[in-house]
CSV table of C-alpha atoms in Angstrom, one decimal:
chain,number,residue,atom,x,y,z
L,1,UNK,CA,35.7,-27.2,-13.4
L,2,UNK,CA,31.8,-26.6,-13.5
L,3,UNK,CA,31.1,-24.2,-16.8
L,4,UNK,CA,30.0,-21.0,-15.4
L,5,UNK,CA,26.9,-19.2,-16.9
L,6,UNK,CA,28.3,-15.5,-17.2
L,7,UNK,CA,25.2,-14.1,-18.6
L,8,UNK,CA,23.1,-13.4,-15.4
L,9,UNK,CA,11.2,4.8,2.5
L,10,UNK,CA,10.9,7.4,0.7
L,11,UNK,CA,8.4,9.1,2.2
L,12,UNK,CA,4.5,8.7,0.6
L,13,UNK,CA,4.4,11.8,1.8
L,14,UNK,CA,7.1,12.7,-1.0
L,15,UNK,CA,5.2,13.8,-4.6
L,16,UNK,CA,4.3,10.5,-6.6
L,17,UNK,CA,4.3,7.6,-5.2
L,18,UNK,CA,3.8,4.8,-7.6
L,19,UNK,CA,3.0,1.4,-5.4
L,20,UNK,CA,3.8,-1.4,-7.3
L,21,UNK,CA,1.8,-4.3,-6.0
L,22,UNK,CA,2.5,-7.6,-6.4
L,23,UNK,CA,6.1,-7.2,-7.4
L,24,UNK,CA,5.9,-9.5,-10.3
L,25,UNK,CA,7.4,-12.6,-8.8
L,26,UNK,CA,8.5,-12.4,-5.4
L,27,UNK,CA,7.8,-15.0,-2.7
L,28,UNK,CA,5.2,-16.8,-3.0
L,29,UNK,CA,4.3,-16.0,1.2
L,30,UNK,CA,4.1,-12.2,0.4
L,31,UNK,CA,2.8,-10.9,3.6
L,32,UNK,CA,1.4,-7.8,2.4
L,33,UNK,CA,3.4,-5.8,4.7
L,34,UNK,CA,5.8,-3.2,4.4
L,35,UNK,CA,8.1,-5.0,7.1
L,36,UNK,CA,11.3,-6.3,6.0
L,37,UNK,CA,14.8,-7.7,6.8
L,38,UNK,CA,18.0,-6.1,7.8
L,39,UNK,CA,21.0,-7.3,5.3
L,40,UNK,CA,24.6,-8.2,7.5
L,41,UNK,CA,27.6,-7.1,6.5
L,42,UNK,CA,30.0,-9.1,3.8
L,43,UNK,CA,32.5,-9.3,6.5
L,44,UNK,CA,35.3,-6.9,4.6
L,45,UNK,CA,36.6,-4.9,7.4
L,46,UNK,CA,39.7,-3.9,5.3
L,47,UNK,CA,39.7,-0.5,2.9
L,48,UNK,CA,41.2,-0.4,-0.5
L,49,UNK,CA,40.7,3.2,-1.2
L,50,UNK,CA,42.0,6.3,0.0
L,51,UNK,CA,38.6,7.6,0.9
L,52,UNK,CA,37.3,4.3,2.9
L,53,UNK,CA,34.4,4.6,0.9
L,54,UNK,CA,34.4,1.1,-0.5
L,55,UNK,CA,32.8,-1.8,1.6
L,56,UNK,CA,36.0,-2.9,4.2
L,57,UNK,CA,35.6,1.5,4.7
L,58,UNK,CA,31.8,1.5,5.3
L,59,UNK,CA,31.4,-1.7,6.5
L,60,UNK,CA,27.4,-1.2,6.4
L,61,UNK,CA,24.6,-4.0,7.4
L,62,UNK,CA,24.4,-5.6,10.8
L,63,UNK,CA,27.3,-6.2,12.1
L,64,UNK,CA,28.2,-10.3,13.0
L,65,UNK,CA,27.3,-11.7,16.4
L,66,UNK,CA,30.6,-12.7,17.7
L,67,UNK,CA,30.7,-15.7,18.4
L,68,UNK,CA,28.7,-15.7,15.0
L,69,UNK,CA,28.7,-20.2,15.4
L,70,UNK,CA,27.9,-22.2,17.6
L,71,UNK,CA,28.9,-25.9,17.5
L,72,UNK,CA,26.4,-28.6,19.9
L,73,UNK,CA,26.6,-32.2,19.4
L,74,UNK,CA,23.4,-33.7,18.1
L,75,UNK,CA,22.4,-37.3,17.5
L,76,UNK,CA,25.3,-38.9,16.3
L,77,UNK,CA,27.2,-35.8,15.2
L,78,UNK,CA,27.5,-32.3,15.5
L,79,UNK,CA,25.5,-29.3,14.2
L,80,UNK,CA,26.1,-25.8,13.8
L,81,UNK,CA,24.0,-23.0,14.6
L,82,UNK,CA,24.7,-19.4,13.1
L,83,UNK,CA,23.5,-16.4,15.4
L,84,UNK,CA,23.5,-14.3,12.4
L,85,UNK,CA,20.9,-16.1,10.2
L,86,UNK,CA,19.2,-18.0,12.4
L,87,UNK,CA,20.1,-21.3,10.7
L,88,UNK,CA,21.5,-24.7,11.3
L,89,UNK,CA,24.1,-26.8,9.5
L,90,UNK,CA,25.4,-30.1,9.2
L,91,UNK,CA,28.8,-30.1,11.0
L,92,UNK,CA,30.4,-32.4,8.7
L,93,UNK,CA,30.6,-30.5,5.0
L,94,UNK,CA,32.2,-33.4,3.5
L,95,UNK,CA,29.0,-34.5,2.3
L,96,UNK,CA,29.3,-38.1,4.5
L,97,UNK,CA,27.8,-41.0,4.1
L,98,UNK,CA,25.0,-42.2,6.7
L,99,UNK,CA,22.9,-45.2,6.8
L,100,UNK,CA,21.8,-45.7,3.2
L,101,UNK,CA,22.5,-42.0,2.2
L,102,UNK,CA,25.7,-42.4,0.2
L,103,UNK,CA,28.3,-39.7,0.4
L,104,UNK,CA,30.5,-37.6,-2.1
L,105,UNK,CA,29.5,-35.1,-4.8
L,106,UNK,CA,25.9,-35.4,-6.3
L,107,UNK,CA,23.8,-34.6,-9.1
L,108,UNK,CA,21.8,-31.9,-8.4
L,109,UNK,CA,18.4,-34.4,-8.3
L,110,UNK,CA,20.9,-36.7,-6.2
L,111,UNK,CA,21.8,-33.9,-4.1
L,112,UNK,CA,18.0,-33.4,-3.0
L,113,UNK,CA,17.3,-36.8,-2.8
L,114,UNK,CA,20.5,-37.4,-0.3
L,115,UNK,CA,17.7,-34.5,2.2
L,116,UNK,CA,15.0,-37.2,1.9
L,117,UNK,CA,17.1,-40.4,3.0
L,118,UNK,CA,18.7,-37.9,5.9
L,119,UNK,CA,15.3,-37.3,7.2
L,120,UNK,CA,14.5,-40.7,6.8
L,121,UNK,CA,17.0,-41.7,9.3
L,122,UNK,CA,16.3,-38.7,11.3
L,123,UNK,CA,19.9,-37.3,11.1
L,124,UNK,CA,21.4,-36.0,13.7
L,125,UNK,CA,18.5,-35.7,15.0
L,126,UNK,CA,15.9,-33.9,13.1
L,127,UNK,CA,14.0,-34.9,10.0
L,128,UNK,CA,13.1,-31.4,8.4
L,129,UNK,CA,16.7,-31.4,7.0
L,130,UNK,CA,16.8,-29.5,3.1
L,131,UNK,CA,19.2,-28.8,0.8
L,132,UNK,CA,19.7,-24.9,1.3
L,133,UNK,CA,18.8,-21.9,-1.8
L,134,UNK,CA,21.1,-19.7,-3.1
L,135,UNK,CA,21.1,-17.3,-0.7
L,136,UNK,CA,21.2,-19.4,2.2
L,137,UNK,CA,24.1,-21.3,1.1
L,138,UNK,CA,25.7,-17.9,0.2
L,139,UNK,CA,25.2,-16.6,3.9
L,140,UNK,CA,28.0,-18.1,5.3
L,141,UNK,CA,30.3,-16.7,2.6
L,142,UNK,CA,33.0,-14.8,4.6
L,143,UNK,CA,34.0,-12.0,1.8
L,144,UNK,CA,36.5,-10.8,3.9
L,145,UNK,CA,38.6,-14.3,4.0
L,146,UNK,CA,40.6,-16.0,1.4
L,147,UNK,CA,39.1,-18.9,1.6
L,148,UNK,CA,36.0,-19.2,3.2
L,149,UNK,CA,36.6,-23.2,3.5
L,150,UNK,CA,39.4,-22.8,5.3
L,151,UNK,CA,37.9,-19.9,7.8
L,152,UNK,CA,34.8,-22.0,8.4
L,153,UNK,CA,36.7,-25.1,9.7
L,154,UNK,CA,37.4,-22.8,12.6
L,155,UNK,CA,34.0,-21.9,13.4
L,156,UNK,CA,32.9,-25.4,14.5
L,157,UNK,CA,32.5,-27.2,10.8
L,158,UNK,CA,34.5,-29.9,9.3
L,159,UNK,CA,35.8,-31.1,5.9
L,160,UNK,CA,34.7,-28.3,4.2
L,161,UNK,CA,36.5,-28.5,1.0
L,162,UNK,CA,37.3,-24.9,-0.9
L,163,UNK,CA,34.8,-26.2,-3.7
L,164,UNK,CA,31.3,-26.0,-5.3
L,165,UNK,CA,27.8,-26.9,-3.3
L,166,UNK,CA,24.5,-27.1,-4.8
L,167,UNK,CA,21.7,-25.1,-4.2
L,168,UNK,CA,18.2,-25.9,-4.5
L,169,UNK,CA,17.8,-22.8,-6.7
L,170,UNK,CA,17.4,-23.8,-10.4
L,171,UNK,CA,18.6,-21.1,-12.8
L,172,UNK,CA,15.5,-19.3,-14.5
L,173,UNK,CA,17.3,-18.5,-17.5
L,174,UNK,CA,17.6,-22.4,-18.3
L,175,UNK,CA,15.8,-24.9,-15.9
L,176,UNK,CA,18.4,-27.9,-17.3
L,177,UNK,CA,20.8,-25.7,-14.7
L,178,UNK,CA,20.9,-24.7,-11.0
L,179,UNK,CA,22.9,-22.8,-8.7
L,180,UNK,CA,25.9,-23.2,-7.1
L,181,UNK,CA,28.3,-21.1,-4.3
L,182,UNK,CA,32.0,-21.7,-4.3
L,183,UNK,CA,33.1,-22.4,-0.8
L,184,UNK,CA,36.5,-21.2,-2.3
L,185,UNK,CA,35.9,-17.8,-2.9
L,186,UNK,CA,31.9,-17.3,-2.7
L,187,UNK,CA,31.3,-16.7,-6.4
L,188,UNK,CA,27.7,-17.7,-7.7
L,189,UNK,CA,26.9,-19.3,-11.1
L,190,UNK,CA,25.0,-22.0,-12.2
L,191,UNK,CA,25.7,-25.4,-14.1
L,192,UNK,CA,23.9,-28.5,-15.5
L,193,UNK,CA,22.5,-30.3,-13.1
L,194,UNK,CA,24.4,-33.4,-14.3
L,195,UNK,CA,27.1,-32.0,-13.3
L,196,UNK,CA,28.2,-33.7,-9.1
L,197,UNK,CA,29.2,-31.3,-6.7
L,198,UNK,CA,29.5,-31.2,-2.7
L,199,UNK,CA,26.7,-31.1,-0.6
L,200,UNK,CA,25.7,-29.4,2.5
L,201,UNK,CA,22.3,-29.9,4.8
L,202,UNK,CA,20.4,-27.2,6.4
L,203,UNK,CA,17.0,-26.6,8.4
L,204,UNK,CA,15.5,-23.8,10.7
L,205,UNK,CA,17.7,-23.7,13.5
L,206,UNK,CA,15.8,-21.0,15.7
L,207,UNK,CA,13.0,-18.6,14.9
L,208,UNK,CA,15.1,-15.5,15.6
L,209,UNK,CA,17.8,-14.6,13.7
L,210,UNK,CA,20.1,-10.9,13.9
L,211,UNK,CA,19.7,-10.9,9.8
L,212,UNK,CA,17.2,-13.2,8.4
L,213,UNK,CA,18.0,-14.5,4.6
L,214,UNK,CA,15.4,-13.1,2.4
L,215,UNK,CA,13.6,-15.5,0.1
L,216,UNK,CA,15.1,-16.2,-3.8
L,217,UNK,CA,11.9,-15.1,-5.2
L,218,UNK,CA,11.5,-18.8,-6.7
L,219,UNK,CA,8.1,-19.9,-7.0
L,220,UNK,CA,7.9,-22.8,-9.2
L,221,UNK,CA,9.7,-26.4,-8.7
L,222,UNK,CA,12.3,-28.0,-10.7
L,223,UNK,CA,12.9,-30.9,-8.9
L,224,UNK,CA,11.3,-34.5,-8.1
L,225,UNK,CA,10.0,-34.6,-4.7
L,226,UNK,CA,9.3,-31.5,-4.2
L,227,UNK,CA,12.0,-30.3,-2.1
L,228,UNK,CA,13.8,-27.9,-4.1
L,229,UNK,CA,13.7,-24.1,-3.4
L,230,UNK,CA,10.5,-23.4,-5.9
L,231,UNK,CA,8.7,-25.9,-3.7
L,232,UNK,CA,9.8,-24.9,-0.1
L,233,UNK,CA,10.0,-20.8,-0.7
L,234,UNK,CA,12.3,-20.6,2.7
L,235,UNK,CA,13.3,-17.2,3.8
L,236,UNK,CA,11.8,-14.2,4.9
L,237,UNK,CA,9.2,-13.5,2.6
L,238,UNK,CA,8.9,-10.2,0.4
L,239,UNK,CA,6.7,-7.7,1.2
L,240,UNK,CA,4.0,-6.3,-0.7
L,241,UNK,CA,4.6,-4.0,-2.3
L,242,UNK,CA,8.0,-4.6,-2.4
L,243,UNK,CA,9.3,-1.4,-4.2
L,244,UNK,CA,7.9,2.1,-3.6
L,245,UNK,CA,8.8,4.5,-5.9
L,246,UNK,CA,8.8,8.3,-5.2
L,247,UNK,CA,9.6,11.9,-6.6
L,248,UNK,CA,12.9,13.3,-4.8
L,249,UNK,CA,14.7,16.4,-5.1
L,250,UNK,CA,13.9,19.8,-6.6
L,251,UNK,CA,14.4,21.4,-10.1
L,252,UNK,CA,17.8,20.2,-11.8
L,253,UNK,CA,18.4,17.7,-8.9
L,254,UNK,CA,14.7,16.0,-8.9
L,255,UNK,CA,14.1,12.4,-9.9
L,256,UNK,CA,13.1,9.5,-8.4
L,257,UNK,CA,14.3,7.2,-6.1
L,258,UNK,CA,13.0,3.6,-5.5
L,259,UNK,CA,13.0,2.3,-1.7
L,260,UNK,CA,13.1,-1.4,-1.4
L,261,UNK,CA,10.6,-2.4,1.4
L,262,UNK,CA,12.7,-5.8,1.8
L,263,UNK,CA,15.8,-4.5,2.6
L,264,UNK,CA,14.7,-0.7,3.8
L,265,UNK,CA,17.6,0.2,1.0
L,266,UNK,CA,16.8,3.4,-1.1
L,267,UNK,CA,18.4,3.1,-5.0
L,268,UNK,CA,18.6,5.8,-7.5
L,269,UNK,CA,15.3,5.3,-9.7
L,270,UNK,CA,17.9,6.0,-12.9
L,271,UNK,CA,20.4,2.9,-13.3
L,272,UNK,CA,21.9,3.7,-16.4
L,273,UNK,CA,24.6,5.8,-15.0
L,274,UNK,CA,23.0,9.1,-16.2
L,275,UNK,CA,25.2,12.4,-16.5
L,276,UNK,CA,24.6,15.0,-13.9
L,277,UNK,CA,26.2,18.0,-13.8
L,278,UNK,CA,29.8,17.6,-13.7
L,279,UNK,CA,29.3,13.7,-13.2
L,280,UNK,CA,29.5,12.6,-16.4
L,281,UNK,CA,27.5,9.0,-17.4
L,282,UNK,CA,28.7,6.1,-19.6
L,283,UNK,CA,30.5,2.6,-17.8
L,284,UNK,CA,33.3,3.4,-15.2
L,285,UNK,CA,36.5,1.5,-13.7
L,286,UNK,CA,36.0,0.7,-10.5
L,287,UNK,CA,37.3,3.9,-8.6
L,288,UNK,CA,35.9,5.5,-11.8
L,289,UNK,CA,32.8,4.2,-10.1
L,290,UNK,CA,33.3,5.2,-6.4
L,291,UNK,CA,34.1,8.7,-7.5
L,292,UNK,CA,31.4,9.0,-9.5
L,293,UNK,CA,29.6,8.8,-6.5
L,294,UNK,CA,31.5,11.3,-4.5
L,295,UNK,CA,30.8,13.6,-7.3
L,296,UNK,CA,26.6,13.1,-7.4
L,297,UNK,CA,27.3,13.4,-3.1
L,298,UNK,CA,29.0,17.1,-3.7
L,299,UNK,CA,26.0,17.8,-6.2
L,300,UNK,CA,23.1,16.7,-4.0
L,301,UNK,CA,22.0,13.8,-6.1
L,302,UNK,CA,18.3,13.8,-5.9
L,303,UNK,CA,17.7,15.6,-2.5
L,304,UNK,CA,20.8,13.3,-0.6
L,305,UNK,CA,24.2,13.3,-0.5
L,306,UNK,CA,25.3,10.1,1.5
L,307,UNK,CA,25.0,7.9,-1.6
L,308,UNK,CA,27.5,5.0,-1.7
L,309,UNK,CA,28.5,2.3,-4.2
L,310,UNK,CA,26.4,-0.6,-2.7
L,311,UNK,CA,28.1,-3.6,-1.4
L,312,UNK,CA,28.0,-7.1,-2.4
L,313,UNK,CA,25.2,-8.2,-0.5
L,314,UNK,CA,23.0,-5.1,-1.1
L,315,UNK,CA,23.5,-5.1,-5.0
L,316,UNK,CA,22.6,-8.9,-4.7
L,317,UNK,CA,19.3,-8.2,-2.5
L,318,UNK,CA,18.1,-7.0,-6.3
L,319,UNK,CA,18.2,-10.4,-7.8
L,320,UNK,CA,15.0,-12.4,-8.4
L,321,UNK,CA,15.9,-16.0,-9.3
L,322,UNK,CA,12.5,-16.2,-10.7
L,323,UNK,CA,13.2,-14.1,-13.8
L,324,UNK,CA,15.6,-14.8,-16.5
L,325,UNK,CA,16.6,-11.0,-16.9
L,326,UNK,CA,17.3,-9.4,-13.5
L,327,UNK,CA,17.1,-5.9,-15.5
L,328,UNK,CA,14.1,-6.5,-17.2
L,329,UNK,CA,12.2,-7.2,-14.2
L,330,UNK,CA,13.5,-4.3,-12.5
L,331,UNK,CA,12.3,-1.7,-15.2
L,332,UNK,CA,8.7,-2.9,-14.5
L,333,UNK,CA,9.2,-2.2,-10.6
L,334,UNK,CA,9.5,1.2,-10.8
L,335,UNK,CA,13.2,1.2,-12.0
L,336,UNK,CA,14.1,3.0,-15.2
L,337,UNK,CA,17.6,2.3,-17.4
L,338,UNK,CA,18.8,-1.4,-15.4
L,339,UNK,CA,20.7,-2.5,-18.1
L,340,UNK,CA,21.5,-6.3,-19.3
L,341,UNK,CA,25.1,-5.9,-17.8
L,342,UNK,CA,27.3,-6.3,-15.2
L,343,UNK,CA,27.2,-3.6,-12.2
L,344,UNK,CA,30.3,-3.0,-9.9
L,345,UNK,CA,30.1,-4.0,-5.7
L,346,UNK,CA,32.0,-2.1,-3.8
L,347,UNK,CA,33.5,-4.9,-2.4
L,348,UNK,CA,37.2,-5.7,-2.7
L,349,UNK,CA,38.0,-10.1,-3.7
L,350,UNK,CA,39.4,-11.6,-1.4
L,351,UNK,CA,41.6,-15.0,-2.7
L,352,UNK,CA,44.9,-12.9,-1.8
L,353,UNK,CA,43.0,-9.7,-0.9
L,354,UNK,CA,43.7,-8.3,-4.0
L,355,UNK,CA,44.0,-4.7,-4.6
L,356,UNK,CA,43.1,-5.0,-8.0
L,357,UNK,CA,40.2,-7.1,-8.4
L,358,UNK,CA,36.8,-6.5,-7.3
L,359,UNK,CA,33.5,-7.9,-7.3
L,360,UNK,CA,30.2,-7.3,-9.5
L,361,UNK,CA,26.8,-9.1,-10.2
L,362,UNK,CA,25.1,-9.2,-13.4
L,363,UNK,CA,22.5,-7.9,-13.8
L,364,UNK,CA,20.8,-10.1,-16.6
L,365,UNK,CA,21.6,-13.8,-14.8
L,366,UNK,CA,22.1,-12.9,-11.3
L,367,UNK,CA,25.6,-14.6,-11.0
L,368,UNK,CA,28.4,-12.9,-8.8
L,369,UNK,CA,31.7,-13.0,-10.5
L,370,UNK,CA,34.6,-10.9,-10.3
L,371,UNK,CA,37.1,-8.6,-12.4
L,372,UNK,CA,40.2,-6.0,-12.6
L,373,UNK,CA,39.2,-2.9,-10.9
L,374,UNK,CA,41.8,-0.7,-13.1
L,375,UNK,CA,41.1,-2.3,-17.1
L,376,UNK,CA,37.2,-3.1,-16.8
L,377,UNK,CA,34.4,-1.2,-17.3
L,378,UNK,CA,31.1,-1.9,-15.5
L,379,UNK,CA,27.8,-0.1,-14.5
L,380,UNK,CA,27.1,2.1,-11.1
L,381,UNK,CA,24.0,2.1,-9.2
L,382,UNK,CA,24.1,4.0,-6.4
L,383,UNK,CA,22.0,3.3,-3.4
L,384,UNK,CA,21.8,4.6,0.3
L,385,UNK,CA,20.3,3.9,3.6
L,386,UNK,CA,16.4,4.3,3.4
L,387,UNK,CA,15.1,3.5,6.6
């Protein structure tokens, strides 16, 4: 087993908006536009509270093109299109051998290397083939499937085994490491790069896509070639500003809220689970969590009341695999209180759809992980549509 690193719009016409240009290390394309992306949905479509108001309840984000794959042969294979992203795939997840590219698991150097002799050959046709970032590889997660292996050797892929991949995402925190997403269950963390594990191809399959990835926010590169995701800076890039930050609410209900011009989400300005009237602050369970934030709903939390416990996907959308400390990057964007700890999703795990275990990212390294909704405690940061 790899060792885990479990570390890691409002309105301008609204009083005080702060602009915060340049976002401190997003995509290096910044487009200096307040245009963004539209995040898709985890694909939980069941409920494991009373009140629906966890992710399988909600459901929010754009909802998957059905059929979300399409499988065409191509060169001497097969390739696999997804509708949602936009991208393509290598059929064959195996990791297989062709020509003089040798197959199996890789280093993570090997692993990029293996994109250079694929395009050498022009395989399967094409020779802009590269090995995929963190949040590409983690779009075609399927958070409402046991095993997302086994579900995507139904949508037109083979051999994908219920494993690690590589990313081309090196971790920030320590550059000897990089990124991986487990095909088993979707979890995110990062290892040496010594370490082998599988890998997967993927280019530009079509310039419009239903939910484009946004990019990782890496800007320098780790890796010989360079074809790493420092180098390339794939995905949608970040616009500039990225985070506007505006007074909401009146009297005991004002503060601020921060709307994230990526993603059009708006957060709570205050992560540190503040007290607010009868909603009382401090780390919660996870219904602990969701009712916290009925309670701010039925007290008109800074001017709104359709606050939700983000999903996995939107809580994620805050990471910048730039920075070392998710939290400390985010107190300079506007944000006040994001702690160095781990903040509950409201999405439910899915290896046995357990009632009992949900998922969370952390909010110092980035990684996704999971734990028991009923004996852990872990932050809340409320967030709601923003545009």
């Amino acid at each position: 087993m790899a060792k885990s690193f479990f570390i890691f719009f409002a309105s301008a016409a609204l009083c005080s908006v702060l602009l915060l240009a340049g976002c401190g290390g997003g995509s290096g394309s910044s487009n200096n536009t307040m245009n963004g992306i539209a995040l898709p949905q985890t694909g939980q479509i069941i409920s494991y509270t009373t009140d629906s108001t966890d992710d399988g309840g909600l459901q929010k984000g754009v909802v998957w093109p059905s059929p979300r794959f399409a499988a065409v042969s191509s060169g001497t294979g097969t390739v696999v299109t997804d509708s949602l992203t936009g991208l393509m795939w290598e059929a064959d997840a195996g990791t297989p051998a062709f020509s003089s590219c040798t197959g199996g698991a890789k280093t993570w150097q090997a692993a990029l290397d293996r994109m250079t002799c694929l395009n050498a050959g022009n395989y399967l046709g094409h020779n802009d083939w590269r090995l995929p970032n963190i949040r590409e590889l983690r779009s075609l997660v399927n958070y409402g499937q046991d095993n997302t292996a086994t579900w995507l050797n139904t949508q037109g892929f083979i051999n994908v085994i219920p494993t690690t991949y590589w990313a081309s995402t090196t971790n920030a925190g320590g550059t000897s490491m990089a990124w991986y997403v487990s095909m088993y269950n979707g979890s995110t963390s990062a290892d040496t790069k010594t370490a082998s594990y599988r890998v997967l191809a993927v280019r530009t399959g079509q310039d419009v896509a239903t939910a484009e990835v946004a990019a990782t926010g890496q800007l320098i590169s780790y890796g010989t070639g360079p074809t790493d995701d420092g180098a390339l800076r794939k995905g949608a890039a970040w616009p500039n500003p990225r985070f506007t930050v505006a007074s909401s609410g009146t009297g005991t209900f004002a503060g601020t809220v921060v709307t994230d011009n990526l993603t059009g989400l708006m957060w709570a300005g205050d992560a540190g689970i503040p007290t607010f009237g009868s909603c009382t602050g401090s780390y919660k369970l996870w219904q602990g969590a969701l009712d916290y934030v009925a309670c701010l709903n039925a007290g008109n939390y800074l001017g709104h009341n359709d606050w939700r416990l983000p999903n996995l996907d939107e809580l994620e959308s805050l990471v910048n695999y730039e920075r070392d400390s998710m939290s400390s990057w985010l107190n300079t964007q506007g944000f006040s209180n994001a702690r160095n700890a781990y903040y509950w999703s409201s999405t439910t795990i899915c290896p046995t759809c357990s009632l009992t275990i949900a998922w969370y990212v952390s909010m110092w390294s980035g990684n996704i992980y999971y734990t028991y909704k009923e004996t852990d405690s872990r932050s809340v940061w409320p967030v709601r549509a923003g545009r």
